[in-house]
Tab-separated table of C-alpha atoms and ligand atoms in Angstrom:
chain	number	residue	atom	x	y	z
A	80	UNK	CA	7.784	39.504	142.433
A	81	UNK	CA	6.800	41.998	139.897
A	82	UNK	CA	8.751	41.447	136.455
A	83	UNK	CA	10.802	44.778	135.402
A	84	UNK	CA	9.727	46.039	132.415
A	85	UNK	CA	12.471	47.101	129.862
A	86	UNK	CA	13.995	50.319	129.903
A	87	UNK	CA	12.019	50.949	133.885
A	88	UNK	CA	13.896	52.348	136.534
A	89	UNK	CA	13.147	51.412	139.697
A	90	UNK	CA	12.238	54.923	141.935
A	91	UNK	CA	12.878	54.121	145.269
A	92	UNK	CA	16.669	55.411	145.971
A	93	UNK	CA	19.662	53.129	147.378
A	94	UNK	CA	20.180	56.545	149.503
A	95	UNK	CA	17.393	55.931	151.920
A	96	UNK	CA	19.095	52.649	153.548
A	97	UNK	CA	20.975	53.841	155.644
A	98	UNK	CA	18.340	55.863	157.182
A	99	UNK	CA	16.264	53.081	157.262
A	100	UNK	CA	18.531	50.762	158.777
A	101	UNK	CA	18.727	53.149	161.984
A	102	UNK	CA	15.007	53.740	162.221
A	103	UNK	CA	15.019	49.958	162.668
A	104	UNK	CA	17.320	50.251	165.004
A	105	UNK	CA	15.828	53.621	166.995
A	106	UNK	CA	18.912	55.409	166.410
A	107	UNK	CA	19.143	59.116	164.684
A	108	UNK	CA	20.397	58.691	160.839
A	109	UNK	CA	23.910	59.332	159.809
A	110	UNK	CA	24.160	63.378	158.996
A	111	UNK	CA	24.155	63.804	154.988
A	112	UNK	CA	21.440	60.767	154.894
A	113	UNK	CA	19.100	61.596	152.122
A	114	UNK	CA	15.923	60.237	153.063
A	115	UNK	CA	14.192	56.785	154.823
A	116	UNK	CA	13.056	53.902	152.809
A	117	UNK	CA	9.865	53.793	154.907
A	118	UNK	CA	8.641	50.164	153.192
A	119	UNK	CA	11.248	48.580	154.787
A	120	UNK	CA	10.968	50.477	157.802
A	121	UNK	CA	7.285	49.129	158.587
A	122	UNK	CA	8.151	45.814	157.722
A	123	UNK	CA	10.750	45.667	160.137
A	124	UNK	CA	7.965	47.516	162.817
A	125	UNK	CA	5.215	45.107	161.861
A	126	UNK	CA	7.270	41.753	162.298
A	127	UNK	CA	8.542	43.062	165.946
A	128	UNK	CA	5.466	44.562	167.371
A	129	UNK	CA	7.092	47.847	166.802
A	130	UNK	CA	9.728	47.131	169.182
A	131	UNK	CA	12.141	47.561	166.410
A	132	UNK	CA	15.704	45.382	166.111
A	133	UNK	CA	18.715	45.305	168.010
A	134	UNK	CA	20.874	43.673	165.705
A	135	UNK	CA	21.462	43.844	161.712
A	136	UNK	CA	23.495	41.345	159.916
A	137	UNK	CA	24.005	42.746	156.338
A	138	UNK	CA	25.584	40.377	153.756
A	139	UNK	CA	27.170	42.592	150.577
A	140	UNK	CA	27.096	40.179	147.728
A	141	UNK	CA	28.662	41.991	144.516
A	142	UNK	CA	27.119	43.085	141.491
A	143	UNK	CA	23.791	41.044	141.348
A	144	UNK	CA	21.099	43.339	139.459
A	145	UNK	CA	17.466	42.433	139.452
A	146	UNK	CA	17.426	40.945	135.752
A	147	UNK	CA	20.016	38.746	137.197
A	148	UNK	CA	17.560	37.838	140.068
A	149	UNK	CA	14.790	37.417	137.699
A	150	UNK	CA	16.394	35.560	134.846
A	151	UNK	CA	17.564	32.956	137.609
A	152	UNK	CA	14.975	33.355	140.191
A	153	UNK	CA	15.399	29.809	141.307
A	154	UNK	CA	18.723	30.246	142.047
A	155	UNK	CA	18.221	32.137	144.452
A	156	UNK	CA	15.701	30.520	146.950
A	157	UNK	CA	18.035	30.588	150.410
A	158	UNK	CA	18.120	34.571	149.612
A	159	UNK	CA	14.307	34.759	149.634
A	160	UNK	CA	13.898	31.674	152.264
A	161	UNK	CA	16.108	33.429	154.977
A	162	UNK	CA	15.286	36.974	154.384
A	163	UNK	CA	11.333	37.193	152.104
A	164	UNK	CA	10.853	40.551	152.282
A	165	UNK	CA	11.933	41.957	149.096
A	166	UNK	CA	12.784	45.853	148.027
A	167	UNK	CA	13.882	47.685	145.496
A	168	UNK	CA	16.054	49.750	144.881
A	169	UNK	CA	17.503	52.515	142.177
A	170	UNK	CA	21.441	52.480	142.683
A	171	UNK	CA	23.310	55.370	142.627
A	172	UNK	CA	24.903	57.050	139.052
A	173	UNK	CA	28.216	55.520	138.192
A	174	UNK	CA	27.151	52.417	139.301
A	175	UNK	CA	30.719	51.183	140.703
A	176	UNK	CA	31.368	49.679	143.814
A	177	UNK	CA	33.138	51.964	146.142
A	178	UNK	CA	29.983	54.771	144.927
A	179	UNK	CA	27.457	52.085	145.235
A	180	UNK	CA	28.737	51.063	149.171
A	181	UNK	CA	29.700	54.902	149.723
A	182	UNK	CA	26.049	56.055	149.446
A	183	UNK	CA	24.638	52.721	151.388
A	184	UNK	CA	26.128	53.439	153.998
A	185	UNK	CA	25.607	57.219	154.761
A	186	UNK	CA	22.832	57.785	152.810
A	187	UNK	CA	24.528	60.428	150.425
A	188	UNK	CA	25.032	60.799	147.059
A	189	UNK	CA	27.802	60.359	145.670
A	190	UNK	CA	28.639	63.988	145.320
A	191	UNK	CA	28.037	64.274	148.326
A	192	UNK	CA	29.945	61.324	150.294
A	193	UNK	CA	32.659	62.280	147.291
A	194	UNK	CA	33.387	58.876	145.250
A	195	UNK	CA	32.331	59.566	142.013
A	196	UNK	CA	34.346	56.790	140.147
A	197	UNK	CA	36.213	53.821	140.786
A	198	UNK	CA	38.880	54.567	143.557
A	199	UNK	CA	38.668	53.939	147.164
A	200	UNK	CA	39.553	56.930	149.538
A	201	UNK	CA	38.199	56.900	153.028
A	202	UNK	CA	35.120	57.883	152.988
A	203	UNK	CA	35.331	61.567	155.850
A	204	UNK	CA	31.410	62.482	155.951
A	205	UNK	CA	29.311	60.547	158.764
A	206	UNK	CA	28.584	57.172	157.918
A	207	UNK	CA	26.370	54.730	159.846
A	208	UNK	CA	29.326	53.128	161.609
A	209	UNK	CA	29.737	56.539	162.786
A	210	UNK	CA	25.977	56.884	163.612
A	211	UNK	CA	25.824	53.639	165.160
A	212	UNK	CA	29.390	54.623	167.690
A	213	UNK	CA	27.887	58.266	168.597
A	214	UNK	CA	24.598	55.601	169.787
A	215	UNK	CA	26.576	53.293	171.999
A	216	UNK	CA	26.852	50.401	169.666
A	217	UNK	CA	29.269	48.484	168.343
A	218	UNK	CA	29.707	47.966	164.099
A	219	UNK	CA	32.232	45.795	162.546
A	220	UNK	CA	33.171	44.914	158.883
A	221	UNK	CA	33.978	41.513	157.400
A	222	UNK	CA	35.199	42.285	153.656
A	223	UNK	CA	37.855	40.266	151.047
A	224	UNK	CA	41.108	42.173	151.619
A	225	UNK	CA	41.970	44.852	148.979
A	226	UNK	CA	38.026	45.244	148.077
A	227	UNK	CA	36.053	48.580	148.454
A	228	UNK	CA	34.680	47.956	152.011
A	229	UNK	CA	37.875	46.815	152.910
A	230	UNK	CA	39.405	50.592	152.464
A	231	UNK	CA	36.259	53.199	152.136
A	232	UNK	CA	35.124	53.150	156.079
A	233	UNK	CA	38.189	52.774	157.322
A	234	UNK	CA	40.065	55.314	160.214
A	235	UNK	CA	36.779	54.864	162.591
A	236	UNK	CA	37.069	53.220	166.035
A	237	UNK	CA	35.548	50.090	165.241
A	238	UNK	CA	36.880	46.886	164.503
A	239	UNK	CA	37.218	45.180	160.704
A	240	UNK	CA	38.107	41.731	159.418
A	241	UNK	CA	39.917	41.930	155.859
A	242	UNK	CA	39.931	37.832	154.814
A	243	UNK	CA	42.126	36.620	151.846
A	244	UNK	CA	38.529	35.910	149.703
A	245	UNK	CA	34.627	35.255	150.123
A	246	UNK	CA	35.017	31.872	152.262
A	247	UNK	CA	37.052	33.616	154.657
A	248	UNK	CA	35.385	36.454	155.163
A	249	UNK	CA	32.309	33.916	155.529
A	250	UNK	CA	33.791	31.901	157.795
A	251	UNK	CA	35.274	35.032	160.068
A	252	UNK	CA	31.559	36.101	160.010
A	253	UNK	CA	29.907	33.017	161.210
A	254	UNK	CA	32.569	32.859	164.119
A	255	UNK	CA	31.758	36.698	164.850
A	256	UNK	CA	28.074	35.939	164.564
A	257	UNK	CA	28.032	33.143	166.861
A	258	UNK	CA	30.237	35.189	169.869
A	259	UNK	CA	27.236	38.097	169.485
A	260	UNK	CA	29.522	41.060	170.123
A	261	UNK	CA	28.534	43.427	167.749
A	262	UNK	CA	25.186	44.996	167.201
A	263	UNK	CA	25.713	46.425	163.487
A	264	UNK	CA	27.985	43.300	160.478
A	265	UNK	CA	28.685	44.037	157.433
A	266	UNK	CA	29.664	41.044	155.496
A	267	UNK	CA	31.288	41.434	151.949
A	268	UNK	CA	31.795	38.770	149.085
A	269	UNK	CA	32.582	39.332	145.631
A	270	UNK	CA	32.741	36.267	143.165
A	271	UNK	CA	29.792	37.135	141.105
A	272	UNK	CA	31.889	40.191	140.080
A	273	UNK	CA	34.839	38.987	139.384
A	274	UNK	CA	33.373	36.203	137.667
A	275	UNK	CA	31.559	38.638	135.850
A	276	UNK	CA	34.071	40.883	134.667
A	277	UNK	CA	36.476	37.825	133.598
A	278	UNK	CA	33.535	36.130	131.471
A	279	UNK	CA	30.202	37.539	131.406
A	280	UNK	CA	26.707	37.594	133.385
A	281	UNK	CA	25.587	34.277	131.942
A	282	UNK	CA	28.262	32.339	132.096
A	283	UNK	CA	29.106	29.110	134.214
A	284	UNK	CA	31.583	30.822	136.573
A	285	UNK	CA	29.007	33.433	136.963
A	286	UNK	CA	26.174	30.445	137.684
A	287	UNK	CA	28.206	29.253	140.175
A	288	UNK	CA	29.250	32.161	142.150
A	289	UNK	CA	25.306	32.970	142.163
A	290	UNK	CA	25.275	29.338	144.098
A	291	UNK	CA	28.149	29.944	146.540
A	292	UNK	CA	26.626	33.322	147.302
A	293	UNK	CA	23.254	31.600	148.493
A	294	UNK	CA	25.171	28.862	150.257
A	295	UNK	CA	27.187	31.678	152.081
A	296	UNK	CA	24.126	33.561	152.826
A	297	UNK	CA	22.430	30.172	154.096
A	298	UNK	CA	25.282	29.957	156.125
A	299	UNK	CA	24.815	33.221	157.988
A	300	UNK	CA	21.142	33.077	158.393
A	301	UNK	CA	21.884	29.752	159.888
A	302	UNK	CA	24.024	30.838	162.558
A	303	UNK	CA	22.256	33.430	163.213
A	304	UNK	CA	19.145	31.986	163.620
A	305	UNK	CA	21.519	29.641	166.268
A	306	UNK	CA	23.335	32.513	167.869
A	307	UNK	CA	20.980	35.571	167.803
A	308	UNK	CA	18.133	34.350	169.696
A	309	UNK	CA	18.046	36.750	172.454
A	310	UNK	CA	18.362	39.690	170.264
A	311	UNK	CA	15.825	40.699	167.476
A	312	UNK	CA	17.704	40.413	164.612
A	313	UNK	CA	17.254	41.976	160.917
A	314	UNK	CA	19.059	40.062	158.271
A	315	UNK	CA	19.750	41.511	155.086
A	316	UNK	CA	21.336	40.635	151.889
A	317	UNK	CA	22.155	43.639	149.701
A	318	UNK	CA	23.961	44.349	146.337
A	319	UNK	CA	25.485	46.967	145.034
A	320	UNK	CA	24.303	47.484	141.509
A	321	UNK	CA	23.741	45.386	138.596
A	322	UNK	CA	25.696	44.144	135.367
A	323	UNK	CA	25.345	44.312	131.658
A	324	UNK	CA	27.503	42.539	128.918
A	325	UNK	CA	29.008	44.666	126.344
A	326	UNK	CA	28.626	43.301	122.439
A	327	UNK	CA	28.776	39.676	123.618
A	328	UNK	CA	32.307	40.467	125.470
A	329	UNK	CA	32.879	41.043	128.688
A	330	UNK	CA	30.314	41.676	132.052
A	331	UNK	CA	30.726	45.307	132.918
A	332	UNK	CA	28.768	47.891	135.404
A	333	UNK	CA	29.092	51.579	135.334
A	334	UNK	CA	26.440	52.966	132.782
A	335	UNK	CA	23.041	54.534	133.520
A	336	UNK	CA	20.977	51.449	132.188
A	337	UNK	CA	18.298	49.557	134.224
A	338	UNK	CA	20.470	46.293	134.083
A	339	UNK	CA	23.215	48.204	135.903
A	340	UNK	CA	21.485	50.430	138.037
A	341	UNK	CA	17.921	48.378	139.332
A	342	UNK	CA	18.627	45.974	142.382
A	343	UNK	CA	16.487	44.225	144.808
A	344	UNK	CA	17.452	43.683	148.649
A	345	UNK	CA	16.641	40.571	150.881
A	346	UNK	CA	15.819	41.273	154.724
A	347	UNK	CA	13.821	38.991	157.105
A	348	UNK	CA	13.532	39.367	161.022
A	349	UNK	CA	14.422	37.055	163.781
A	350	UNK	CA	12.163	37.743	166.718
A	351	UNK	CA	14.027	37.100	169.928
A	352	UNK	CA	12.950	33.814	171.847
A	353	UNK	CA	12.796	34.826	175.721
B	247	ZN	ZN1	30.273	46.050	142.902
């Protein structure tokens, strides 16, 4: 892909996800979305002969910004293997988790969906969960108990899976994947960011969450590659926002830097068979 160049921000906004992800779907966007990330959009048309998808599978892996992706591109091969189509994206301003999620999943900014910082109220504008009930389908959320997805969409009629950590909410997914009962998973892990935060972006427990992430997200594509074959399917694999280190301490997120705020998503389709 095309290397950032320093101090760039990337233009196209985080917001227009969510608006995207129904278009792919043929369902009307939730009601505060902000706009439609139309790349993505035709990609999706083009690989399904416009017949658009019937199923999204959205892995959430924590805090992995696009220098990270570049400075250890081949770390990441089963992220561009399983899902090739690569976008970018601008997160939104403080880049914290439970803002970052909040606006991916209505399509609002934050002063508009109304986390601003880090603290994890339900979220009481329309999301897409909402979106996708008012359209007769059925979301679910797989997320590491106590984390931001685990609280933030919470109080809708829908069903979520809070796991002890990442390998349980992996595992919970793959089972969920492979009984095909929902149309709309969200699947959250977090290791990078705690690893992060405890050391910094470069170091070895960061290097190796990088790996388990890929392995999970191997994982999923797997089984849904197995499970999903009557459906067409769109698999993505989206951060939140990015990471810098702060005078050789600690990882850290949260200022309005291209390292923090610049991310790139992963999404490939899976054509049904019959
Ligand atoms: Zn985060």
């Amino acid at each position: 892909m095309e290397k950032l160049k320093n101090n760039e921000f990337n233009t196209e906004k985080l917001t227009g996800l969510a608006g995207a992800l129904c278009a792919c779907m043929g369902i009307d966007a939730p009601k505060c979305s902000e706009g439609v990330t139309q790349d993505l959009v035709d990609y999706v048309m083009k690989a399904t002969n416009n017949e658009g998808v019937d199923r999204i599978v959205m892995y959430n892996p924590d805090a992995i910004g696009q220098w990270i992706y570049e400075k250890y591109y081949d770390k990441f091969k089963a992220f561009r293997d399983n899902a090739p189509y690569e976008q970018k994206f601008l997160t939104v301003f403080p880049p914290k988790t439970p803002v970052c999620f909040g606006s991916m999943y209505t399509g609002a900014s934050p002063a508009v969906h109304g986390i601003q910082k880090y603290e994890k109220p339900v979220i009481r504008i329309d999301t897409i969960f909402d979106a996708l009930k008012r359209a007769g389908k059925r979301p679910c959320i797989v997320a590491v108990k106590g984390s931001s997805l685990s609280k933030i969409f919470n109080e809708r009629n829908m069903d979520y899976y809070f796991e002890a950590y990442d390998k349980e909410v992996v595992d919970k997914a793959i089972d969920i994947i492979k009984r095909d009962e929902y149309d709309f998973i969200v699947i959250y892990n977090q290791e990078y960011d705690d690893a992060m935060h405890r050391t910094h972006p470069k170091s070895l427990w960061s290097k190796a969450a990088i790996k388990r992430y890929n392995q999970s997200f191997e994982r999923i594509a797997n089984q849904v590659k197995e499970s999903l074959t009557n459906h067409n399917t769109l698999l993505g694999c989206g951060p939140d926002h990015g990471v810098h280190r702060e005078w050789y301490l600690l990882g850290q997120h949260g200022k309005n830097i291209p390292k923090d705020m610049n991310i790139v998503h992963w999404y490939g389709v899976y054509s049904k068979k019959n």
